[in-house]
């Protein structure tokens, strides 16, 4: 397997749940659909074409993220409908100083090379969610003959499936001994879109899947296959 690794930074980021409207709660890490969208922007593809490209080339992807905190941004906006003006507020959560490692895995070396080339010279601007949260690529790597390894220790990443059941994980002892002023994030699961249907200019969710968002370091009872990039263990789907 060949890995296209992208290391990037954003001063702010927000990855809202699809159903969110006036309160945009952010996911702690970018979901799979965001990774597909970033790849599409880098290669100059539409959202529908990016989805098809990923499926055609059987590209799998995963992510690890660190950030320095969160904040909430309050907006007041007006919707103008003919003579009627509707005023409303929007509250959006943001992650601050986000540092991320994106991993795209492909069996074909030329596909991984195309991904690396795309992120080195993206066709469209890359964003960490909203259009004003620009994502800066700091480094790109092409790793050949990458081996996937059964792994039990994870932190600050996304694992496909639900690992949050009783007895399926335990927190790392060092996390429990940490300073009381430091926030500790336990794993939690969300059922998120994995595929969209595009028809007549509209986009609708066609399929969903469970994803476990891992915060501070945990130990799994059953290993999950992952790639190791530096100090990061990253599961892909």
PDB file of C-alpha atoms in Angstrom:
ATOM      1  CA  UNK A   1       0.000   0.000   0.000  1.00  0.00           C
ATOM      2  CA  UNK A   2       1.147   3.556  -0.764  1.00  0.00           C
ATOM      3  CA  UNK A   3       0.424   6.466   1.562  1.00  0.00           C
ATOM      4  CA  UNK A   4       0.014  10.114   0.640  1.00  0.00           C
ATOM      5  CA  UNK A   5       0.601  12.018   3.883  1.00  0.00           C
ATOM      6  CA  UNK A   6      -0.355  15.676   4.237  1.00  0.00           C
ATOM      7  CA  UNK A   7       0.608  17.724   7.292  1.00  0.00           C
ATOM      8  CA  UNK A   8      -1.282  21.000   7.569  1.00  0.00           C
ATOM      9  CA  UNK A   9      -2.247  23.874   9.882  1.00  0.00           C
ATOM     10  CA  UNK A  10      -5.280  26.128  10.294  1.00  0.00           C
ATOM     11  CA  UNK A  11      -5.692  29.053  12.703  1.00  0.00           C
ATOM     12  CA  UNK A  12      -9.351  28.096  13.112  1.00  0.00           C
ATOM     13  CA  UNK A  13     -11.495  25.176  11.992  1.00  0.00           C
ATOM     14  CA  UNK A  14     -15.094  24.039  12.324  1.00  0.00           C
ATOM     15  CA  UNK A  15     -16.564  20.709  11.228  1.00  0.00           C
ATOM     16  CA  UNK A  16     -20.283  20.931  11.842  1.00  0.00           C
ATOM     17  CA  UNK A  17     -22.729  18.078  12.061  1.00  0.00           C
ATOM     18  CA  UNK A  18     -24.780  17.838   8.837  1.00  0.00           C
ATOM     19  CA  UNK A  19     -28.085  18.432  10.620  1.00  0.00           C
ATOM     20  CA  UNK A  20     -26.903  21.577  12.441  1.00  0.00           C
ATOM     21  CA  UNK A  21     -28.607  24.855  11.554  1.00  0.00           C
ATOM     22  CA  UNK A  22     -28.496  27.804  13.962  1.00  0.00           C
ATOM     23  CA  UNK A  23     -26.017  26.115  16.342  1.00  0.00           C
ATOM     24  CA  UNK A  24     -23.006  24.655  14.552  1.00  0.00           C
ATOM     25  CA  UNK A  25     -21.341  22.346  17.068  1.00  0.00           C
ATOM     26  CA  UNK A  26     -17.990  21.251  15.710  1.00  0.00           C
ATOM     27  CA  UNK A  27     -16.736  17.706  15.521  1.00  0.00           C
ATOM     28  CA  UNK A  28     -13.330  17.365  17.217  1.00  0.00           C
ATOM     29  CA  UNK A  29     -11.755  16.115  13.972  1.00  0.00           C
ATOM     30  CA  UNK A  30     -12.642  16.398  10.289  1.00  0.00           C
ATOM     31  CA  UNK A  31     -15.015  13.603   9.178  1.00  0.00           C
ATOM     32  CA  UNK A  32     -14.435  11.390   6.154  1.00  0.00           C
ATOM     33  CA  UNK A  33     -16.561  13.575   3.872  1.00  0.00           C
ATOM     34  CA  UNK A  34     -14.314  16.550   4.680  1.00  0.00           C
ATOM     35  CA  UNK A  35     -11.244  14.507   3.737  1.00  0.00           C
ATOM     36  CA  UNK A  36     -12.894  13.645   0.418  1.00  0.00           C
ATOM     37  CA  UNK A  37     -13.742  17.321  -0.112  1.00  0.00           C
ATOM     38  CA  UNK A  38     -10.172  18.432   0.604  1.00  0.00           C
ATOM     39  CA  UNK A  39      -8.855  15.890  -1.877  1.00  0.00           C
ATOM     40  CA  UNK A  40     -11.356  17.102  -4.466  1.00  0.00           C
ATOM     41  CA  UNK A  41     -10.308  20.722  -3.941  1.00  0.00           C
ATOM     42  CA  UNK A  42      -6.642  19.797  -4.299  1.00  0.00           C
ATOM     43  CA  UNK A  43      -7.297  17.933  -7.563  1.00  0.00           C
ATOM     44  CA  UNK A  44      -9.790  20.466  -8.935  1.00  0.00           C
ATOM     45  CA  UNK A  45     -12.798  18.118  -8.802  1.00  0.00           C
ATOM     46  CA  UNK A  46     -16.436  18.825  -8.012  1.00  0.00           C
ATOM     47  CA  UNK A  47     -17.906  17.216  -4.892  1.00  0.00           C
ATOM     48  CA  UNK A  48     -19.603  14.505  -6.947  1.00  0.00           C
ATOM     49  CA  UNK A  49     -16.498  13.855  -9.053  1.00  0.00           C
ATOM     50  CA  UNK A  50     -14.305  13.654  -5.937  1.00  0.00           C
ATOM     51  CA  UNK A  51     -16.585  10.996  -4.447  1.00  0.00           C
ATOM     52  CA  UNK A  52     -16.474   8.994  -7.691  1.00  0.00           C
ATOM     53  CA  UNK A  53     -12.669   9.393  -7.950  1.00  0.00           C
ATOM     54  CA  UNK A  54     -12.158   8.046  -4.427  1.00  0.00           C
ATOM     55  CA  UNK A  55     -14.438   5.073  -5.082  1.00  0.00           C
ATOM     56  CA  UNK A  56     -12.910   4.302  -8.495  1.00  0.00           C
ATOM     57  CA  UNK A  57      -9.353   4.298  -7.145  1.00  0.00           C
ATOM     58  CA  UNK A  58     -10.350   2.634  -3.835  1.00  0.00           C
ATOM     59  CA  UNK A  59      -8.676   5.327  -1.770  1.00  0.00           C
ATOM     60  CA  UNK A  60      -8.907   4.940   1.998  1.00  0.00           C
ATOM     61  CA  UNK A  61      -8.280   7.810   4.360  1.00  0.00           C
ATOM     62  CA  UNK A  62      -7.788   8.771   7.980  1.00  0.00           C
ATOM     63  CA  UNK A  63      -6.756  11.723  10.119  1.00  0.00           C
ATOM     64  CA  UNK A  64      -5.065  12.777  13.350  1.00  0.00           C
ATOM     65  CA  UNK A  65      -5.530  16.249  14.854  1.00  0.00           C
ATOM     66  CA  UNK A  66      -4.214  18.365  17.701  1.00  0.00           C
ATOM     67  CA  UNK A  67      -5.558  21.799  18.633  1.00  0.00           C
ATOM     68  CA  UNK A  68      -5.044  24.382  21.382  1.00  0.00           C
ATOM     69  CA  UNK A  69      -8.664  24.919  22.387  1.00  0.00           C
ATOM     70  CA  UNK A  70     -12.162  25.894  21.315  1.00  0.00           C
ATOM     71  CA  UNK A  71     -14.225  29.066  21.051  1.00  0.00           C
ATOM     72  CA  UNK A  72     -17.738  30.069  20.016  1.00  0.00           C
ATOM     73  CA  UNK A  73     -18.467  32.681  17.366  1.00  0.00           C
ATOM     74  CA  UNK A  74     -21.821  34.500  17.386  1.00  0.00           C
ATOM     75  CA  UNK A  75     -23.177  35.832  14.085  1.00  0.00           C
ATOM     76  CA  UNK A  76     -26.291  37.850  13.378  1.00  0.00           C
ATOM     77  CA  UNK A  77     -27.514  37.649   9.805  1.00  0.00           C
ATOM     78  CA  UNK A  78     -30.456  38.757   7.691  1.00  0.00           C
ATOM     79  CA  UNK A  79     -32.252  36.720   5.046  1.00  0.00           C
ATOM     80  CA  UNK A  80     -33.778  38.924   2.376  1.00  0.00           C
ATOM     81  CA  UNK A  81     -36.799  37.382   0.657  1.00  0.00           C
ATOM     82  CA  UNK A  82     -38.369  39.899  -1.739  1.00  0.00           C
ATOM     83  CA  UNK A  83     -39.847  42.571   0.549  1.00  0.00           C
ATOM     84  CA  UNK A  84     -39.456  40.478   3.722  1.00  0.00           C
ATOM     85  CA  UNK A  85     -36.311  40.546   5.856  1.00  0.00           C
ATOM     86  CA  UNK A  86     -35.813  37.755   8.403  1.00  0.00           C
ATOM     87  CA  UNK A  87     -33.218  38.252  11.142  1.00  0.00           C
ATOM     88  CA  UNK A  88     -31.626  35.360  13.013  1.00  0.00           C
ATOM     89  CA  UNK A  89     -28.473  34.409  14.918  1.00  0.00           C
ATOM     90  CA  UNK A  90     -25.913  31.692  14.272  1.00  0.00           C
ATOM     91  CA  UNK A  91     -23.610  30.254  16.935  1.00  0.00           C
ATOM     92  CA  UNK A  92     -20.644  28.296  15.614  1.00  0.00           C
ATOM     93  CA  UNK A  93     -17.942  26.425  17.520  1.00  0.00           C
ATOM     94  CA  UNK A  94     -14.356  26.642  16.278  1.00  0.00           C
ATOM     95  CA  UNK A  95     -11.169  24.734  17.026  1.00  0.00           C
ATOM     96  CA  UNK A  96      -8.122  26.980  17.444  1.00  0.00           C
ATOM     97  CA  UNK A  97      -4.607  26.406  16.033  1.00  0.00           C
ATOM     98  CA  UNK A  98      -5.393  23.075  14.447  1.00  0.00           C
ATOM     99  CA  UNK A  99      -2.476  20.862  13.423  1.00  0.00           C
ATOM    100  CA  UNK A 100      -3.492  17.860  11.353  1.00  0.00           C
ATOM    101  CA  UNK A 101      -2.022  14.842   9.616  1.00  0.00           C
ATOM    102  CA  UNK A 102      -4.111  13.540   6.711  1.00  0.00           C
ATOM    103  CA  UNK A 103      -3.439  10.061   5.341  1.00  0.00           C
ATOM    104  CA  UNK A 104      -4.691   8.789   1.977  1.00  0.00           C
ATOM    105  CA  UNK A 105      -3.941   5.114   1.247  1.00  0.00           C
ATOM    106  CA  UNK A 106      -3.978   3.623  -2.260  1.00  0.00           C
ATOM    107  CA  UNK A 107      -2.799   0.353  -3.791  1.00  0.00           C
ATOM    108  CA  UNK A 108      -1.611   2.116  -6.959  1.00  0.00           C
ATOM    109  CA  UNK A 109       1.552   4.204  -6.601  1.00  0.00           C
ATOM    110  CA  UNK A 110       0.442   6.599  -9.349  1.00  0.00           C
ATOM    111  CA  UNK A 111      -2.752   7.395  -7.425  1.00  0.00           C
ATOM    112  CA  UNK A 112      -0.796   8.246  -4.263  1.00  0.00           C
ATOM    113  CA  UNK A 113       1.610  10.345  -6.347  1.00  0.00           C
ATOM    114  CA  UNK A 114      -1.319  12.230  -7.880  1.00  0.00           C
ATOM    115  CA  UNK A 115      -2.698  12.979  -4.409  1.00  0.00           C
ATOM    116  CA  UNK A 116       0.668  14.265  -3.170  1.00  0.00           C
ATOM    117  CA  UNK A 117       1.068  16.407  -6.289  1.00  0.00           C
ATOM    118  CA  UNK A 118      -2.435  17.806  -5.818  1.00  0.00           C
ATOM    119  CA  UNK A 119      -1.772  18.930  -2.255  1.00  0.00           C
ATOM    120  CA  UNK A 120       1.586  20.422  -3.226  1.00  0.00           C
ATOM    121  CA  UNK A 121      -0.136  22.638  -5.802  1.00  0.00           C
ATOM    122  CA  UNK A 122      -3.903  22.597  -5.073  1.00  0.00           C
ATOM    123  CA  UNK A 123      -6.301  23.779  -7.769  1.00  0.00           C
ATOM    124  CA  UNK A 124      -8.702  25.349  -5.264  1.00  0.00           C
ATOM    125  CA  UNK A 125      -8.082  26.840  -1.825  1.00  0.00           C
ATOM    126  CA  UNK A 126      -8.090  24.279   0.986  1.00  0.00           C
ATOM    127  CA  UNK A 127     -10.264  25.019   4.008  1.00  0.00           C
ATOM    128  CA  UNK A 128     -10.770  23.477   7.443  1.00  0.00           C
ATOM    129  CA  UNK A 129     -14.552  23.658   7.258  1.00  0.00           C
ATOM    130  CA  UNK A 130     -15.836  27.219   6.624  1.00  0.00           C
ATOM    131  CA  UNK A 131     -14.592  29.125   3.592  1.00  0.00           C
ATOM    132  CA  UNK A 132     -12.702  31.621   5.773  1.00  0.00           C
ATOM    133  CA  UNK A 133     -10.797  28.893   7.691  1.00  0.00           C
ATOM    134  CA  UNK A 134      -7.897  28.445   5.292  1.00  0.00           C
ATOM    135  CA  UNK A 135      -5.771  25.313   5.612  1.00  0.00           C
ATOM    136  CA  UNK A 136      -2.023  25.689   5.010  1.00  0.00           C
ATOM    137  CA  UNK A 137      -0.143  22.612   3.796  1.00  0.00           C
ATOM    138  CA  UNK A 138       3.181  22.399   5.618  1.00  0.00           C
ATOM    139  CA  UNK A 139       4.525  19.096   4.329  1.00  0.00           C
ATOM    140  CA  UNK A 140       3.624  16.273   1.949  1.00  0.00           C
ATOM    141  CA  UNK A 141       5.100  12.782   1.985  1.00  0.00           C
ATOM    142  CA  UNK A 142       4.826   9.729  -0.249  1.00  0.00           C
ATOM    143  CA  UNK A 143       5.397   6.482   1.640  1.00  0.00           C
ATOM    144  CA  UNK A 144       5.804   3.265  -0.319  1.00  0.00           C
ATOM    145  CA  UNK A 145       5.211  -0.299   0.897  1.00  0.00           C
ATOM    146  CA  UNK A 146       3.446   0.919   4.027  1.00  0.00           C
ATOM    147  CA  UNK A 147       2.389  -1.852   6.378  1.00  0.00           C
ATOM    148  CA  UNK A 148      -0.856  -1.755   8.297  1.00  0.00           C
ATOM    149  CA  UNK A 149      -0.451  -2.867  11.910  1.00  0.00           C
ATOM    150  CA  UNK A 150      -2.940  -4.169  14.512  1.00  0.00           C
ATOM    151  CA  UNK A 151      -2.886  -1.372  17.095  1.00  0.00           C
ATOM    152  CA  UNK A 152      -4.426  -0.935  20.540  1.00  0.00           C
ATOM    153  CA  UNK A 153      -3.168   2.539  21.560  1.00  0.00           C
ATOM    154  CA  UNK A 154      -4.807   5.560  19.907  1.00  0.00           C
ATOM    155  CA  UNK A 155      -5.139   9.280  20.581  1.00  0.00           C
ATOM    156  CA  UNK A 156      -6.582  12.339  18.788  1.00  0.00           C
ATOM    157  CA  UNK A 157      -7.802  10.435  15.734  1.00  0.00           C
ATOM    158  CA  UNK A 158     -10.918   8.872  14.189  1.00  0.00           C
ATOM    159  CA  UNK A 159     -11.565   5.112  14.244  1.00  0.00           C
ATOM    160  CA  UNK A 160     -14.208   3.659  11.900  1.00  0.00           C
ATOM    161  CA  UNK A 161     -16.948   1.887  13.860  1.00  0.00           C
ATOM    162  CA  UNK A 162     -18.100   2.183  17.465  1.00  0.00           C
ATOM    163  CA  UNK A 163     -15.474   1.373  20.101  1.00  0.00           C
ATOM    164  CA  UNK A 164     -17.244   3.162  22.966  1.00  0.00           C
ATOM    165  CA  UNK A 165     -19.093   0.169  24.449  1.00  0.00           C
ATOM    166  CA  UNK A 166     -18.450  -1.058  27.982  1.00  0.00           C
ATOM    167  CA  UNK A 167     -15.153  -2.898  28.317  1.00  0.00           C
ATOM    168  CA  UNK A 168     -13.966  -2.035  24.808  1.00  0.00           C
ATOM    169  CA  UNK A 169     -11.359   0.523  25.917  1.00  0.00           C
ATOM    170  CA  UNK A 170      -9.689   2.002  28.975  1.00  0.00           C
ATOM    171  CA  UNK A 171      -8.032   5.401  29.427  1.00  0.00           C
ATOM    172  CA  UNK A 172      -4.263   5.580  29.619  1.00  0.00           C
ATOM    173  CA  UNK A 173      -3.141   5.831  33.278  1.00  0.00           C
ATOM    174  CA  UNK A 174      -0.984   8.873  32.478  1.00  0.00           C
ATOM    175  CA  UNK A 175      -4.106  10.761  31.364  1.00  0.00           C
ATOM    176  CA  UNK A 176      -5.749  10.183  34.736  1.00  0.00           C
ATOM    177  CA  UNK A 177      -2.678  11.574  36.506  1.00  0.00           C
ATOM    178  CA  UNK A 178      -2.608  14.747  34.389  1.00  0.00           C
ATOM    179  CA  UNK A 179      -3.067  18.291  35.758  1.00  0.00           C
ATOM    180  CA  UNK A 180      -6.603  19.197  36.791  1.00  0.00           C
ATOM    181  CA  UNK A 181      -6.591  22.319  34.562  1.00  0.00           C
ATOM    182  CA  UNK A 182      -6.059  20.227  31.426  1.00  0.00           C
ATOM    183  CA  UNK A 183      -9.165  19.169  29.508  1.00  0.00           C
ATOM    184  CA  UNK A 184      -9.613  15.432  29.004  1.00  0.00           C
ATOM    185  CA  UNK A 185     -11.639  14.196  26.033  1.00  0.00           C
ATOM    186  CA  UNK A 186     -13.221  10.768  26.223  1.00  0.00           C
ATOM    187  CA  UNK A 187     -14.094   8.868  23.025  1.00  0.00           C
ATOM    188  CA  UNK A 188     -17.543   9.418  21.559  1.00  0.00           C
ATOM    189  CA  UNK A 189     -19.308   8.099  18.489  1.00  0.00           C
ATOM    190  CA  UNK A 190     -21.271   9.825  15.719  1.00  0.00           C
ATOM    191  CA  UNK A 191     -23.196   8.348  12.793  1.00  0.00           C
ATOM    192  CA  UNK A 192     -22.025  10.443   9.865  1.00  0.00           C
ATOM    193  CA  UNK A 193     -22.559  10.496   6.101  1.00  0.00           C
ATOM    194  CA  UNK A 194     -20.143   8.368   4.082  1.00  0.00           C
ATOM    195  CA  UNK A 195     -21.788   8.800   0.686  1.00  0.00           C
ATOM    196  CA  UNK A 196     -24.029  11.375  -0.983  1.00  0.00           C
ATOM    197  CA  UNK A 197     -26.449  11.113  -3.890  1.00  0.00           C
ATOM    198  CA  UNK A 198     -26.307  13.997  -6.375  1.00  0.00           C
ATOM    199  CA  UNK A 199     -29.336  14.678  -8.524  1.00  0.00           C
ATOM    200  CA  UNK A 200     -30.821  17.817 -10.028  1.00  0.00           C
ATOM    201  CA  UNK A 201     -28.294  20.065  -8.322  1.00  0.00           C
ATOM    202  CA  UNK A 202     -29.206  18.675  -4.892  1.00  0.00           C
ATOM    203  CA  UNK A 203     -27.164  16.583  -2.489  1.00  0.00           C
ATOM    204  CA  UNK A 204     -28.754  14.039  -0.164  1.00  0.00           C
ATOM    205  CA  UNK A 205     -27.208  11.593   2.292  1.00  0.00           C
ATOM    206  CA  UNK A 206     -27.208   8.114   0.745  1.00  0.00           C
ATOM    207  CA  UNK A 207     -25.314   6.160   3.409  1.00  0.00           C
ATOM    208  CA  UNK A 208     -24.093   6.665   6.974  1.00  0.00           C
ATOM    209  CA  UNK A 209     -21.630   4.914   9.219  1.00  0.00           C
ATOM    210  CA  UNK A 210     -20.435   5.050  12.842  1.00  0.00           C
ATOM    211  CA  UNK A 211     -17.138   6.779  13.606  1.00  0.00           C
ATOM    212  CA  UNK A 212     -15.418   6.954  17.006  1.00  0.00           C
ATOM    213  CA  UNK A 213     -13.686  10.254  17.749  1.00  0.00           C
ATOM    214  CA  UNK A 214     -10.737   9.580  20.029  1.00  0.00           C
ATOM    215  CA  UNK A 215      -9.442  12.280  22.354  1.00  0.00           C
ATOM    216  CA  UNK A 216      -6.794  11.569  24.970  1.00  0.00           C
ATOM    217  CA  UNK A 217      -4.853   8.332  24.758  1.00  0.00           C
ATOM    218  CA  UNK A 218      -6.805   5.103  25.203  1.00  0.00           C
ATOM    219  CA  UNK A 219      -6.049   1.376  25.139  1.00  0.00           C
ATOM    220  CA  UNK A 220      -8.427  -0.817  23.143  1.00  0.00           C
ATOM    221  CA  UNK A 221      -9.400  -4.300  24.258  1.00  0.00           C
ATOM    222  CA  UNK A 222      -9.333  -5.470  20.626  1.00  0.00           C
ATOM    223  CA  UNK A 223      -6.737  -4.139  18.159  1.00  0.00           C
ATOM    224  CA  UNK A 224      -7.688  -2.033  15.142  1.00  0.00           C
ATOM    225  CA  UNK A 225      -5.610  -1.942  11.954  1.00  0.00           C
ATOM    226  CA  UNK A 226      -3.756   1.360  11.555  1.00  0.00           C
ATOM    227  CA  UNK A 227      -0.852   3.004   9.773  1.00  0.00           C
ATOM    228  CA  UNK A 228       1.892   4.619  11.843  1.00  0.00           C
ATOM    229  CA  UNK A 229       3.117   8.000  10.624  1.00  0.00           C
ATOM    230  CA  UNK A 230       5.701   9.387  13.011  1.00  0.00           C
ATOM    231  CA  UNK A 231       4.112   9.220  16.455  1.00  0.00           C
ATOM    232  CA  UNK A 232       0.569   9.040  15.074  1.00  0.00           C
ATOM    233  CA  UNK A 233      -1.459   5.843  14.737  1.00  0.00           C
ATOM    234  CA  UNK A 234      -4.099   6.488  12.072  1.00  0.00           C
ATOM    235  CA  UNK A 235      -6.919   4.114  11.150  1.00  0.00           C
ATOM    236  CA  UNK A 236      -8.330   4.451   7.626  1.00  0.00           C
ATOM    237  CA  UNK A 237     -11.653   3.684   5.962  1.00  0.00           C
TER     238      UNK A 237
END
